[in-house]
């Protein structure tokens, strides 16, 4: 059994704007250098998509944290499938090195909102809906899941989970349910979002939440004065979770989800369901709020989200509980955001510190600044997904 009676995160894999592998992610965060770069086609003006005359796009340079080309071509036609398989493979190999041995029933959960966006875009705009059957199958979200299960001979259930930006937390909680119900012995959870086409970025700019025209540390300042929103990012992050973890990075003690049922993009300003998710997560974990030392926040740098999480932090947690968000560094990775941020907390416990972004302006007094040593207090990871998806998980260091 895992320490503290919870579920161990015993393997981690990552593909992010920093590159392919969890060490690239950790090194990027440790050095506090944003993953986003000025990328052609992601500016704020109007125009046409490069290479596709007559189709609206976003010309010029803009700041985005795209996953670079890479991976194994045999893993799929697109970056999405290659990143998903690479992250999962790294997590499984990592768990094996740390002493995990899979049980008879290994399940797969894929937390995903948008799938092969690049391939679908080409399918309609460049290939005019005409592909070989084999290549068409590469567009299906089931294909990378199927090929991963085949690679390892896993036969547990396999399922997609989708809760917008909260999808990673939703996946962890679903894995917990599967394990507690005895449906599986272990779970491989992958969260993937490689959806940064110019068209998608342009519409988030129009919504007023995304910044593309300035350095990420200037435009995205969660819990600080002058924040204008978030810089968009991409990622695929994978975990092996098990009750039989020998040397876990971290332990999932519990969690909860709720839904605002209020607005397509806005949070209920009274915060009843956000507050409920926090309280129920602590209750499910069986721990008091006083045991929490860190709030790894959704923290996108938008006024309503930052205000909501700061208010809950001040209500619930002790004055010395720190607050941080890594979105200024890794970007807002959309459907993979929660998983990226859980990985940061888990790796932080293993390596003894949290790589919080630097403060650049007047900030909430709880906000951590730069690399901070961590102790054995708990981490609460919150994610507030577009449309009202509230999620909170409680993580502990290994005993």
Tab-separated table of C-alpha atoms in Angstrom:
chain	number	residue	atom	x	y	z
A	1	UNK	CA	0.000	0.000	0.000
A	2	UNK	CA	1.117	3.556	-0.661
A	3	UNK	CA	2.122	5.830	2.234
A	4	UNK	CA	-0.692	7.521	4.170
A	5	UNK	CA	-3.181	5.060	2.687
A	6	UNK	CA	-3.547	7.010	-0.542
A	7	UNK	CA	-2.685	6.315	-4.161
A	8	UNK	CA	0.905	6.707	-5.273
A	9	UNK	CA	2.050	8.666	-8.306
A	10	UNK	CA	4.962	6.396	-9.115
A	11	UNK	CA	5.934	7.405	-12.640
A	12	UNK	CA	5.979	10.743	-14.485
A	13	UNK	CA	6.418	11.543	-18.168
A	14	UNK	CA	6.140	14.914	-19.881
A	15	UNK	CA	6.248	16.588	-23.262
A	16	UNK	CA	5.869	20.373	-23.048
A	17	UNK	CA	6.890	23.589	-24.711
A	18	UNK	CA	10.265	23.040	-23.018
A	19	UNK	CA	10.824	19.882	-25.041
A	20	UNK	CA	10.439	16.116	-24.901
A	21	UNK	CA	10.896	14.640	-21.427
A	22	UNK	CA	10.213	15.497	-17.785
A	23	UNK	CA	13.793	16.699	-17.256
A	24	UNK	CA	13.305	19.358	-19.936
A	25	UNK	CA	10.188	20.501	-18.061
A	26	UNK	CA	11.957	20.585	-14.706
A	27	UNK	CA	15.031	22.380	-16.039
A	28	UNK	CA	12.885	25.013	-17.732
A	29	UNK	CA	10.945	25.663	-14.556
A	30	UNK	CA	14.075	25.606	-12.390
A	31	UNK	CA	15.753	28.283	-14.499
A	32	UNK	CA	12.532	30.356	-14.584
A	33	UNK	CA	12.735	30.766	-18.338
A	34	UNK	CA	9.268	30.740	-19.979
A	35	UNK	CA	8.655	27.970	-22.488
A	36	UNK	CA	6.855	30.369	-24.826
A	37	UNK	CA	8.724	31.818	-27.762
A	38	UNK	CA	7.839	34.364	-30.414
A	39	UNK	CA	6.286	32.186	-33.091
A	40	UNK	CA	5.316	33.155	-36.611
A	41	UNK	CA	1.575	33.223	-37.299
A	42	UNK	CA	0.382	33.885	-33.734
A	43	UNK	CA	0.287	37.684	-33.653
A	44	UNK	CA	-2.748	39.822	-32.911
A	45	UNK	CA	-3.583	41.116	-36.397
A	46	UNK	CA	-6.006	39.784	-38.980
A	47	UNK	CA	-4.948	38.095	-42.190
A	48	UNK	CA	-4.783	34.627	-43.701
A	49	UNK	CA	-3.426	31.329	-42.461
A	50	UNK	CA	0.055	30.780	-43.913
A	51	UNK	CA	-0.162	28.348	-46.818
A	52	UNK	CA	-3.966	28.394	-46.958
A	53	UNK	CA	-5.084	31.392	-49.049
A	54	UNK	CA	-8.451	32.865	-48.193
A	55	UNK	CA	-8.706	31.266	-44.736
A	56	UNK	CA	-8.715	33.757	-41.816
A	57	UNK	CA	-5.719	33.507	-39.526
A	58	UNK	CA	-3.401	35.380	-37.180
A	59	UNK	CA	-0.319	36.748	-38.950
A	60	UNK	CA	2.836	38.099	-37.379
A	61	UNK	CA	4.753	36.895	-34.338
A	62	UNK	CA	3.103	35.968	-31.054
A	63	UNK	CA	4.155	34.353	-27.780
A	64	UNK	CA	3.029	30.709	-27.478
A	65	UNK	CA	4.523	27.614	-25.804
A	66	UNK	CA	4.131	25.017	-28.553
A	67	UNK	CA	5.501	21.506	-28.250
A	68	UNK	CA	8.394	21.320	-30.730
A	69	UNK	CA	8.567	18.722	-33.444
A	70	UNK	CA	9.899	15.402	-32.259
A	71	UNK	CA	8.891	11.991	-31.061
A	72	UNK	CA	8.863	8.691	-32.877
A	73	UNK	CA	7.208	8.822	-36.329
A	74	UNK	CA	5.998	5.257	-35.795
A	75	UNK	CA	3.843	6.533	-32.910
A	76	UNK	CA	1.546	8.420	-35.275
A	77	UNK	CA	1.221	10.967	-38.050
A	78	UNK	CA	0.724	13.978	-35.779
A	79	UNK	CA	2.430	15.640	-32.818
A	80	UNK	CA	-0.576	14.768	-30.648
A	81	UNK	CA	-0.230	10.976	-30.918
A	82	UNK	CA	3.564	11.116	-30.747
A	83	UNK	CA	3.499	13.278	-27.613
A	84	UNK	CA	0.817	11.145	-25.941
A	85	UNK	CA	2.741	7.918	-26.527
A	86	UNK	CA	6.104	9.445	-25.591
A	87	UNK	CA	4.792	10.834	-22.286
A	88	UNK	CA	3.082	7.559	-21.395
A	89	UNK	CA	6.163	5.516	-22.287
A	90	UNK	CA	8.393	7.763	-20.183
A	91	UNK	CA	6.046	7.478	-17.189
A	92	UNK	CA	5.850	3.681	-17.451
A	93	UNK	CA	9.626	3.313	-17.784
A	94	UNK	CA	10.104	5.720	-14.867
A	95	UNK	CA	7.704	3.749	-12.667
A	96	UNK	CA	9.508	0.507	-13.486
A	97	UNK	CA	12.839	2.063	-12.464
A	98	UNK	CA	11.260	3.103	-9.169
A	99	UNK	CA	10.164	-0.447	-8.380
A	100	UNK	CA	6.608	-0.583	-9.731
A	101	UNK	CA	5.479	-3.876	-11.217
A	102	UNK	CA	2.174	-3.768	-13.051
A	103	UNK	CA	-0.714	-5.912	-11.929
A	104	UNK	CA	-2.967	-8.068	-14.057
A	105	UNK	CA	-5.368	-5.242	-14.956
A	106	UNK	CA	-3.760	-1.966	-16.023
A	107	UNK	CA	-6.253	0.678	-17.139
A	108	UNK	CA	-5.650	3.690	-19.341
A	109	UNK	CA	-7.256	7.099	-18.917
A	110	UNK	CA	-6.651	9.818	-21.484
A	111	UNK	CA	-7.637	13.306	-20.343
A	112	UNK	CA	-8.271	15.229	-23.531
A	113	UNK	CA	-10.443	18.081	-24.814
A	114	UNK	CA	-9.260	18.499	-28.422
A	115	UNK	CA	-7.502	15.691	-30.259
A	116	UNK	CA	-5.452	15.741	-33.460
A	117	UNK	CA	-6.145	19.403	-34.213
A	118	UNK	CA	-3.280	19.761	-36.687
A	119	UNK	CA	-4.329	16.667	-38.650
A	120	UNK	CA	-8.032	17.616	-38.698
A	121	UNK	CA	-7.099	21.098	-39.908
A	122	UNK	CA	-5.077	19.620	-42.754
A	123	UNK	CA	-7.812	17.064	-43.478
A	124	UNK	CA	-10.348	19.798	-44.232
A	125	UNK	CA	-8.172	22.594	-45.590
A	126	UNK	CA	-5.332	20.872	-47.442
A	127	UNK	CA	-6.395	17.280	-48.129
A	128	UNK	CA	-10.016	18.196	-48.939
A	129	UNK	CA	-11.413	15.301	-46.910
A	130	UNK	CA	-9.636	12.601	-48.917
A	131	UNK	CA	-7.284	10.254	-47.054
A	132	UNK	CA	-6.336	6.617	-47.113
A	133	UNK	CA	-8.300	4.643	-44.523
A	134	UNK	CA	-5.126	4.038	-42.514
A	135	UNK	CA	-4.342	7.753	-42.361
A	136	UNK	CA	-7.942	8.627	-41.532
A	137	UNK	CA	-7.795	6.316	-38.501
A	138	UNK	CA	-4.944	8.445	-37.172
A	139	UNK	CA	-7.501	11.238	-36.612
A	140	UNK	CA	-9.506	9.132	-34.148
A	141	UNK	CA	-8.851	9.702	-30.414
A	142	UNK	CA	-9.078	5.957	-29.862
A	143	UNK	CA	-6.089	5.169	-32.095
A	144	UNK	CA	-3.165	6.308	-29.887
A	145	UNK	CA	-4.898	4.702	-26.899
A	146	UNK	CA	-5.299	1.429	-28.771
A	147	UNK	CA	-1.705	1.358	-29.973
A	148	UNK	CA	-0.394	2.135	-26.463
A	149	UNK	CA	-2.455	-0.693	-24.957
A	150	UNK	CA	-1.125	-3.027	-27.662
A	151	UNK	CA	2.467	-1.980	-27.022
A	152	UNK	CA	2.312	-2.987	-23.361
A	153	UNK	CA	-0.300	-5.718	-23.482
A	154	UNK	CA	-2.565	-3.849	-21.064
A	155	UNK	CA	-6.141	-5.124	-20.888
A	156	UNK	CA	-7.802	-2.982	-18.251
A	157	UNK	CA	-10.479	-0.457	-19.256
A	158	UNK	CA	-9.432	2.440	-21.491
A	159	UNK	CA	-11.408	5.669	-21.570
A	160	UNK	CA	-11.212	9.368	-22.410
A	161	UNK	CA	-11.947	11.950	-19.693
A	162	UNK	CA	-12.844	15.539	-20.532
A	163	UNK	CA	-13.500	18.460	-18.187
A	164	UNK	CA	-11.831	21.351	-20.025
A	165	UNK	CA	-8.868	22.759	-18.067
A	166	UNK	CA	-9.767	20.519	-15.114
A	167	UNK	CA	-9.333	17.337	-17.170
A	168	UNK	CA	-6.081	16.270	-15.497
A	169	UNK	CA	-7.608	16.473	-12.019
A	170	UNK	CA	-10.713	14.708	-13.324
A	171	UNK	CA	-8.499	11.943	-14.664
A	172	UNK	CA	-6.748	11.501	-11.309
A	173	UNK	CA	-10.062	11.295	-9.493
A	174	UNK	CA	-11.392	8.789	-12.036
A	175	UNK	CA	-8.251	6.690	-11.555
A	176	UNK	CA	-8.857	6.808	-7.813
A	177	UNK	CA	-12.434	5.583	-8.311
A	178	UNK	CA	-11.285	2.728	-10.563
A	179	UNK	CA	-8.683	1.617	-8.041
A	180	UNK	CA	-11.010	1.845	-5.059
A	181	UNK	CA	-13.743	-0.062	-6.899
A	182	UNK	CA	-11.315	-2.855	-7.780
A	183	UNK	CA	-11.782	-2.403	-11.523
A	184	UNK	CA	-8.018	-2.190	-12.067
A	185	UNK	CA	-4.752	-2.857	-10.281
A	186	UNK	CA	-2.969	0.169	-11.741
A	187	UNK	CA	-3.764	3.104	-14.019
A	188	UNK	CA	-1.761	4.938	-16.646
A	189	UNK	CA	-3.181	8.460	-16.876
A	190	UNK	CA	-2.211	10.721	-19.774
A	191	UNK	CA	-3.427	14.278	-20.345
A	192	UNK	CA	-2.761	15.706	-23.805
A	193	UNK	CA	-3.496	19.049	-25.420
A	194	UNK	CA	-1.620	20.118	-28.546
A	195	UNK	CA	-4.239	22.456	-29.953
A	196	UNK	CA	-2.386	25.694	-30.653
A	197	UNK	CA	-3.384	26.408	-34.205
A	198	UNK	CA	-3.417	30.113	-35.073
A	199	UNK	CA	-7.216	29.946	-35.337
A	200	UNK	CA	-7.655	28.596	-31.811
A	201	UNK	CA	-5.239	31.103	-30.300
A	202	UNK	CA	-6.914	33.990	-32.116
A	203	UNK	CA	-10.284	33.202	-30.562
A	204	UNK	CA	-8.865	33.030	-27.036
A	205	UNK	CA	-7.328	36.457	-27.697
A	206	UNK	CA	-10.788	37.670	-28.751
A	207	UNK	CA	-12.245	36.292	-25.510
A	208	UNK	CA	-9.865	38.624	-23.694
A	209	UNK	CA	-8.023	35.951	-21.715
A	210	UNK	CA	-4.915	35.224	-23.784
A	211	UNK	CA	-1.799	37.372	-24.203
A	212	UNK	CA	0.384	36.956	-27.296
A	213	UNK	CA	1.982	40.383	-27.689
A	214	UNK	CA	4.424	40.530	-24.769
A	215	UNK	CA	6.878	38.431	-22.805
A	216	UNK	CA	5.015	35.837	-20.662
A	217	UNK	CA	6.400	37.132	-17.365
A	218	UNK	CA	5.154	40.580	-18.287
A	219	UNK	CA	1.674	39.655	-19.540
A	220	UNK	CA	0.823	36.667	-17.318
A	221	UNK	CA	1.178	37.578	-13.643
A	222	UNK	CA	-1.073	35.324	-11.541
A	223	UNK	CA	-1.970	36.935	-8.193
A	224	UNK	CA	-0.010	40.073	-9.127
A	225	UNK	CA	-0.880	43.547	-10.265
A	226	UNK	CA	-0.919	44.154	-14.007
A	227	UNK	CA	-1.757	40.637	-15.183
A	228	UNK	CA	-3.560	40.563	-18.536
A	229	UNK	CA	-4.302	36.841	-18.829
A	230	UNK	CA	-2.343	33.771	-19.863
A	231	UNK	CA	0.058	32.666	-22.559
A	232	UNK	CA	-1.188	29.520	-24.263
A	233	UNK	CA	0.822	26.324	-24.053
A	234	UNK	CA	0.773	22.691	-25.120
A	235	UNK	CA	1.654	19.506	-23.245
A	236	UNK	CA	1.205	15.815	-22.818
A	237	UNK	CA	1.825	14.600	-19.274
A	238	UNK	CA	1.530	11.042	-17.995
A	239	UNK	CA	1.433	9.341	-14.610
A	240	UNK	CA	1.420	5.783	-13.379
A	241	UNK	CA	-0.848	5.641	-10.340
A	242	UNK	CA	-1.096	2.634	-8.086
A	243	UNK	CA	-1.885	1.493	-4.569
A	244	UNK	CA	1.206	-0.689	-4.806
A	245	UNK	CA	3.743	2.060	-5.462
A	246	UNK	CA	7.073	1.375	-3.766
A	247	UNK	CA	8.708	4.767	-4.188
A	248	UNK	CA	6.054	7.291	-5.231
A	249	UNK	CA	6.801	10.878	-6.032
A	250	UNK	CA	3.647	11.905	-4.223
A	251	UNK	CA	0.456	10.413	-2.863
A	252	UNK	CA	-3.051	11.354	-3.941
A	253	UNK	CA	-5.052	11.506	-0.711
A	254	UNK	CA	-8.380	12.619	-2.152
A	255	UNK	CA	-10.234	15.218	-4.126
A	256	UNK	CA	-13.548	16.521	-5.345
A	257	UNK	CA	-15.270	18.150	-8.298
A	258	UNK	CA	-18.270	20.425	-8.681
A	259	UNK	CA	-19.891	22.510	-11.396
A	260	UNK	CA	-20.969	26.150	-11.246
A	261	UNK	CA	-23.925	25.748	-13.657
A	262	UNK	CA	-23.643	29.517	-14.022
A	263	UNK	CA	-22.050	30.708	-17.302
A	264	UNK	CA	-20.118	29.423	-20.310
A	265	UNK	CA	-16.951	31.297	-19.343
A	266	UNK	CA	-17.499	33.148	-16.046
A	267	UNK	CA	-17.278	31.932	-12.448
A	268	UNK	CA	-20.229	32.443	-10.107
A	269	UNK	CA	-18.974	35.495	-8.151
A	270	UNK	CA	-20.344	34.095	-4.877
A	271	UNK	CA	-18.089	31.014	-5.355
A	272	UNK	CA	-20.466	28.451	-3.787
A	273	UNK	CA	-19.350	25.528	-5.948
A	274	UNK	CA	-15.664	26.453	-5.955
A	275	UNK	CA	-15.781	26.622	-2.170
A	276	UNK	CA	-17.637	23.300	-2.022
A	277	UNK	CA	-14.989	21.569	-4.143
A	278	UNK	CA	-12.229	22.687	-1.765
A	279	UNK	CA	-14.112	21.621	1.353
A	280	UNK	CA	-15.157	18.264	-0.075
A	281	UNK	CA	-11.637	17.540	-1.315
A	282	UNK	CA	-10.238	18.020	2.185
A	283	UNK	CA	-13.050	15.897	3.609
A	284	UNK	CA	-12.417	13.152	1.077
A	285	UNK	CA	-8.696	13.216	1.893
A	286	UNK	CA	-9.464	13.088	5.611
A	287	UNK	CA	-7.202	16.033	6.437
A	288	UNK	CA	-7.744	19.472	8.009
A	289	UNK	CA	-7.078	22.687	6.138
A	290	UNK	CA	-4.327	23.428	8.672
A	291	UNK	CA	-2.256	20.559	7.195
A	292	UNK	CA	-2.007	22.312	3.821
A	293	UNK	CA	1.230	24.140	3.125
A	294	UNK	CA	0.873	24.868	-0.576
A	295	UNK	CA	-1.900	25.857	-2.960
A	296	UNK	CA	-0.799	24.912	-6.466
A	297	UNK	CA	-3.413	27.088	-8.097
A	298	UNK	CA	-5.098	27.123	-11.471
A	299	UNK	CA	-3.811	30.716	-11.509
A	300	UNK	CA	-4.229	31.672	-15.176
A	301	UNK	CA	-3.599	35.347	-14.554
A	302	UNK	CA	-7.198	36.349	-15.321
A	303	UNK	CA	-8.903	38.569	-12.784
A	304	UNK	CA	-11.889	36.372	-11.966
A	305	UNK	CA	-9.949	33.110	-11.506
A	306	UNK	CA	-7.139	34.668	-9.497
A	307	UNK	CA	-9.603	36.554	-7.299
A	308	UNK	CA	-11.590	33.381	-6.633
A	309	UNK	CA	-8.617	31.228	-5.657
A	310	UNK	CA	-7.005	33.939	-3.544
A	311	UNK	CA	-10.282	34.396	-1.646
A	312	UNK	CA	-10.563	30.659	-0.944
A	313	UNK	CA	-6.922	30.486	0.133
A	314	UNK	CA	-7.437	33.309	2.618
A	315	UNK	CA	-10.607	31.705	3.956
A	316	UNK	CA	-9.314	28.172	4.355
A	317	UNK	CA	-5.595	27.974	4.862
A	318	UNK	CA	-3.100	29.096	7.476
A	319	UNK	CA	-1.266	32.355	6.938
A	320	UNK	CA	1.976	30.538	6.095
A	321	UNK	CA	0.437	28.397	3.336
A	322	UNK	CA	2.099	29.397	0.080
A	323	UNK	CA	0.376	30.079	-3.218
A	324	UNK	CA	1.828	29.595	-6.704
A	325	UNK	CA	0.997	29.041	-10.357
A	326	UNK	CA	3.486	27.868	-12.990
A	327	UNK	CA	1.458	29.145	-15.957
A	328	UNK	CA	3.773	32.133	-16.583
A	329	UNK	CA	6.529	29.587	-17.263
A	330	UNK	CA	5.011	26.507	-18.901
A	331	UNK	CA	1.966	28.301	-20.319
A	332	UNK	CA	-1.703	27.466	-19.943
A	333	UNK	CA	-1.766	23.970	-21.415
A	334	UNK	CA	-5.562	23.840	-21.647
A	335	UNK	CA	-6.815	20.257	-21.282
A	336	UNK	CA	-3.380	19.182	-19.995
A	337	UNK	CA	-2.933	22.125	-17.602
A	338	UNK	CA	-3.924	20.371	-14.377
A	339	UNK	CA	-1.702	17.392	-15.166
A	340	UNK	CA	1.330	19.592	-15.870
A	341	UNK	CA	0.805	21.304	-12.546
A	342	UNK	CA	0.305	18.044	-10.635
A	343	UNK	CA	3.595	16.866	-12.167
A	344	UNK	CA	5.316	20.001	-10.853
A	345	UNK	CA	4.018	19.336	-7.328
A	346	UNK	CA	4.982	15.651	-7.460
A	347	UNK	CA	8.470	16.325	-8.826
A	348	UNK	CA	8.832	19.134	-6.302
A	349	UNK	CA	8.299	16.767	-3.389
A	350	UNK	CA	10.842	14.365	-4.892
A	351	UNK	CA	13.458	17.077	-5.447
A	352	UNK	CA	12.822	19.138	-2.358
A	353	UNK	CA	11.636	22.406	-3.805
A	354	UNK	CA	8.953	24.141	-5.836
A	355	UNK	CA	10.085	26.144	-8.878
A	356	UNK	CA	7.623	29.019	-8.549
A	357	UNK	CA	7.821	31.839	-11.107
A	358	UNK	CA	9.446	35.084	-9.995
A	359	UNK	CA	7.258	37.903	-8.719
A	360	UNK	CA	7.459	40.875	-11.053
A	361	UNK	CA	4.965	43.316	-9.479
A	362	UNK	CA	2.932	43.894	-6.334
A	363	UNK	CA	1.554	40.503	-5.336
A	364	UNK	CA	-0.716	38.645	-2.965
A	365	UNK	CA	1.215	38.113	0.304
A	366	UNK	CA	0.949	34.324	-0.025
A	367	UNK	CA	2.537	34.218	-3.462
A	368	UNK	CA	5.777	32.240	-3.548
A	369	UNK	CA	8.758	33.796	-5.323
A	370	UNK	CA	11.302	31.711	-7.209
A	371	UNK	CA	12.640	28.366	-6.013
A	372	UNK	CA	11.234	27.529	-2.581
A	373	UNK	CA	12.197	24.574	-0.393
A	374	UNK	CA	9.240	22.324	0.407
A	375	UNK	CA	8.499	20.539	3.651
A	376	UNK	CA	6.162	17.657	4.460
A	377	UNK	CA	2.967	19.694	4.415
A	378	UNK	CA	0.210	18.884	1.925
A	379	UNK	CA	-0.385	20.457	-1.484
A	380	UNK	CA	-3.848	21.333	-2.712
A	381	UNK	CA	-4.042	21.477	-6.508
A	382	UNK	CA	-7.040	23.390	-7.854
A	383	UNK	CA	-8.189	23.683	-11.460
A	384	UNK	CA	-11.134	25.778	-12.622
A	385	UNK	CA	-12.094	24.694	-16.116
A	386	UNK	CA	-13.968	26.830	-18.627
A	387	UNK	CA	-17.716	26.360	-18.360
A	388	UNK	CA	-17.794	25.836	-14.592
A	389	UNK	CA	-15.680	22.703	-14.052
A	390	UNK	CA	-14.224	23.014	-10.535
A	391	UNK	CA	-11.724	20.423	-9.343
A	392	UNK	CA	-9.437	20.068	-6.338
A	393	UNK	CA	-7.023	17.260	-5.429
A	394	UNK	CA	-4.978	16.841	-2.258
A	395	UNK	CA	-1.394	15.617	-2.616
A	396	UNK	CA	1.061	14.497	0.044
A	397	UNK	CA	4.811	13.885	-0.007
A	398	UNK	CA	5.879	10.246	0.219
A	399	UNK	CA	6.218	9.082	3.811
